[in-house]
Amino acid sequence: QVRLEESGGGLVQAGGSLRLSCAASGSLFGLRNMGWYHKAPRKQRELVAAITNGGDTNYADSVKGRFTISRDNVKNMLYLQMTSLKLEDTGVYYCRAWPLGEYWGKGTLVTVSS
């Protein structure tokens, strides 16, 4: 079993920055791919950024150049550095782990204000 717990969300002004963290418990963290997903109000949850177990990354076009995903396989941590935040970045951010099962955290709320 894997438990994922996100933190770091909050209220930030447009143009500001936040760093989200996802703490993973359980084994085999280093073997799993990890991703951050965004659920905006009244929209479906979408992939924001992902990082493979080998460290390869990919990003949604909407966040390229603004967000950076990283992981620490020693600490079993996943991060999302968010800069130049926009109003449309508002929503709940979830982390996900896969394969060897599929696991989601409960999310952390990010609110970007004008």
mmCIF file of C-alpha atoms in Angstrom:
data_model
loop_
_atom_site.group_PDB
_atom_site.id
_atom_site.type_symbol
_atom_site.label_atom_id
_atom_site.label_comp_id
_atom_site.label_asym_id
_atom_site.label_seq_id
_atom_site.Cartn_x
_atom_site.Cartn_y
_atom_site.Cartn_z
ATOM 1 C CA GLN A 1 0.000 0.000 0.000
ATOM 2 C CA VAL A 2 1.062 3.558 -0.710
ATOM 3 C CA ARG A 3 -0.222 6.626 1.039
ATOM 4 C CA LEU A 4 0.250 10.034 -0.566
ATOM 5 C CA GLU A 5 -0.169 13.290 1.313
ATOM 6 C CA GLU A 6 0.040 16.660 -0.400
ATOM 7 C CA SER A 7 0.924 19.919 1.298
ATOM 8 C CA GLY A 8 2.004 23.431 0.446
ATOM 9 C CA GLY A 9 -1.161 24.827 -1.032
ATOM 10 C CA GLY A 10 -2.550 28.179 -0.048
ATOM 11 C CA LEU A 11 -3.556 31.629 -1.182
ATOM 12 C CA VAL A 12 -1.157 33.486 -3.431
ATOM 13 C CA GLN A 13 -1.363 36.530 -5.654
ATOM 14 C CA ALA A 14 -1.102 36.210 -9.382
ATOM 15 C CA GLY A 15 2.534 36.202 -10.382
ATOM 16 C CA GLY A 16 3.570 34.611 -7.141
ATOM 17 C CA SER A 17 5.067 31.234 -6.366
ATOM 18 C CA LEU A 18 4.260 28.157 -4.337
ATOM 19 C CA ARG A 19 5.979 24.869 -3.741
ATOM 20 C CA LEU A 20 3.802 21.806 -3.365
ATOM 21 C CA SER A 21 5.037 18.667 -1.683
ATOM 22 C CA CYS A 22 3.768 15.128 -1.734
ATOM 23 C CA ALA A 23 4.968 12.734 0.940
ATOM 24 C CA ALA A 24 4.762 9.077 0.041
ATOM 25 C CA SER A 25 4.675 6.276 2.558
ATOM 26 C CA GLY A 26 5.172 2.648 1.697
ATOM 27 C CA SER A 27 7.797 0.907 -0.324
ATOM 28 C CA LEU A 28 8.997 1.006 -3.919
ATOM 29 C CA PHE A 29 8.714 4.801 -4.282
ATOM 30 C CA GLY A 30 11.756 4.860 -6.522
ATOM 31 C CA LEU A 31 10.172 2.375 -8.915
ATOM 32 C CA ARG A 32 7.019 4.395 -9.483
ATOM 33 C CA ASN A 33 6.214 7.182 -11.839
ATOM 34 C CA MET A 34 4.750 10.221 -10.118
ATOM 35 C CA GLY A 35 2.516 12.996 -11.305
ATOM 36 C CA TRP A 36 0.757 16.179 -10.279
ATOM 37 C CA TYR A 37 -2.806 16.724 -11.402
ATOM 38 C CA HIS A 38 -4.941 19.869 -11.270
ATOM 39 C CA LYS A 39 -8.670 19.997 -10.679
ATOM 40 C CA ALA A 40 -9.952 23.469 -11.479
ATOM 41 C CA PRO A 41 -13.454 24.476 -10.404
ATOM 42 C CA ARG A 42 -16.077 23.018 -12.739
ATOM 43 C CA LYS A 43 -13.437 21.251 -14.809
ATOM 44 C CA GLN A 44 -12.050 17.749 -15.008
ATOM 45 C CA ARG A 45 -8.830 16.776 -13.321
ATOM 46 C CA GLU A 46 -5.897 17.149 -15.699
ATOM 47 C CA LEU A 47 -2.261 16.183 -15.705
ATOM 48 C CA VAL A 48 0.041 19.083 -14.898
ATOM 49 C CA ALA A 49 3.412 17.386 -14.734
ATOM 50 C CA ALA A 50 4.844 13.911 -14.449
ATOM 51 C CA ILE A 51 8.202 12.411 -13.652
ATOM 52 C CA THR A 52 9.221 8.851 -14.374
ATOM 53 C CA ASN A 53 11.127 6.598 -12.056
ATOM 54 C CA GLY A 54 14.158 7.453 -14.190
ATOM 55 C CA GLY A 55 13.692 11.184 -13.788
ATOM 56 C CA ASP A 56 12.244 12.043 -17.186
ATOM 57 C CA THR A 57 9.666 14.802 -17.007
ATOM 58 C CA ASN A 58 6.792 16.084 -19.056
ATOM 59 C CA TYR A 59 4.484 19.040 -18.590
ATOM 60 C CA ALA A 60 1.152 20.298 -19.758
ATOM 61 C CA ASP A 61 1.592 23.096 -22.284
ATOM 62 C CA SER A 62 -0.144 25.501 -19.935
ATOM 63 C CA VAL A 63 2.587 25.213 -17.298
ATOM 64 C CA LYS A 64 5.731 24.752 -19.361
ATOM 65 C CA GLY A 65 8.369 27.212 -18.269
ATOM 66 C CA ARG A 66 6.475 28.036 -15.069
ATOM 67 C CA PHE A 67 6.251 24.773 -13.113
ATOM 68 C CA THR A 68 8.992 22.301 -12.257
ATOM 69 C CA ILE A 69 8.402 18.775 -11.006
ATOM 70 C CA SER A 70 11.072 16.972 -9.018
ATOM 71 C CA ARG A 71 11.440 14.027 -6.715
ATOM 72 C CA ASP A 72 13.661 12.878 -3.889
ATOM 73 C CA ASN A 73 13.806 9.098 -3.845
ATOM 74 C CA VAL A 74 15.684 9.044 -0.552
ATOM 75 C CA LYS A 75 13.035 11.063 1.256
ATOM 76 C CA ASN A 76 10.118 9.584 -0.713
ATOM 77 C CA MET A 77 9.029 13.074 -1.697
ATOM 78 C CA LEU A 78 7.557 14.630 -4.809
ATOM 79 C CA TYR A 79 7.584 18.368 -5.412
ATOM 80 C CA LEU A 80 6.011 20.893 -7.716
ATOM 81 C CA GLN A 81 7.614 24.320 -7.863
ATOM 82 C CA MET A 82 5.034 26.722 -9.230
ATOM 83 C CA THR A 83 6.042 30.187 -10.417
ATOM 84 C CA SER A 84 4.338 33.006 -12.297
ATOM 85 C CA LEU A 85 1.027 31.714 -11.028
ATOM 86 C CA LYS A 86 -2.089 32.647 -12.930
ATOM 87 C CA LEU A 87 -5.727 32.859 -11.900
ATOM 88 C CA GLU A 88 -6.437 29.720 -13.915
ATOM 89 C CA ASP A 89 -3.971 27.750 -11.795
ATOM 90 C CA THR A 90 -6.515 27.887 -8.978
ATOM 91 C CA GLY A 91 -7.800 24.513 -7.900
ATOM 92 C CA VAL A 92 -6.934 21.364 -6.057
ATOM 93 C CA TYR A 93 -3.628 19.690 -6.834
ATOM 94 C CA TYR A 94 -3.281 15.956 -6.423
ATOM 95 C CA CYS A 95 -0.285 13.691 -6.614
ATOM 96 C CA ARG A 96 -0.486 10.256 -8.146
ATOM 97 C CA ALA A 97 1.792 7.245 -8.091
ATOM 98 C CA TRP A 98 1.841 4.410 -10.566
ATOM 99 C CA PRO A 99 2.437 1.586 -11.693
ATOM 100 C CA LEU A 100 2.429 -1.252 -9.208
ATOM 101 C CA GLY A 101 -1.043 -0.077 -8.380
ATOM 102 C CA GLU A 102 -2.434 3.397 -8.715
ATOM 103 C CA TYR A 103 -2.522 5.765 -5.793
ATOM 104 C CA TRP A 104 -3.829 9.287 -5.264
ATOM 105 C CA GLY A 105 -3.515 11.776 -2.490
ATOM 106 C CA LYS A 106 -6.419 13.811 -1.137
ATOM 107 C CA GLY A 107 -5.175 17.028 -2.670
ATOM 108 C CA THR A 108 -4.072 20.469 -1.602
ATOM 109 C CA LEU A 109 -5.917 23.646 -2.532
ATOM 110 C CA VAL A 110 -4.195 26.445 -4.399
ATOM 111 C CA THR A 111 -6.000 29.748 -4.765
ATOM 112 C CA VAL A 112 -4.516 32.421 -6.987
ATOM 113 C CA SER A 113 -5.971 35.873 -6.478
ATOM 114 C CA SER A 114 -5.761 38.969 -8.635
#
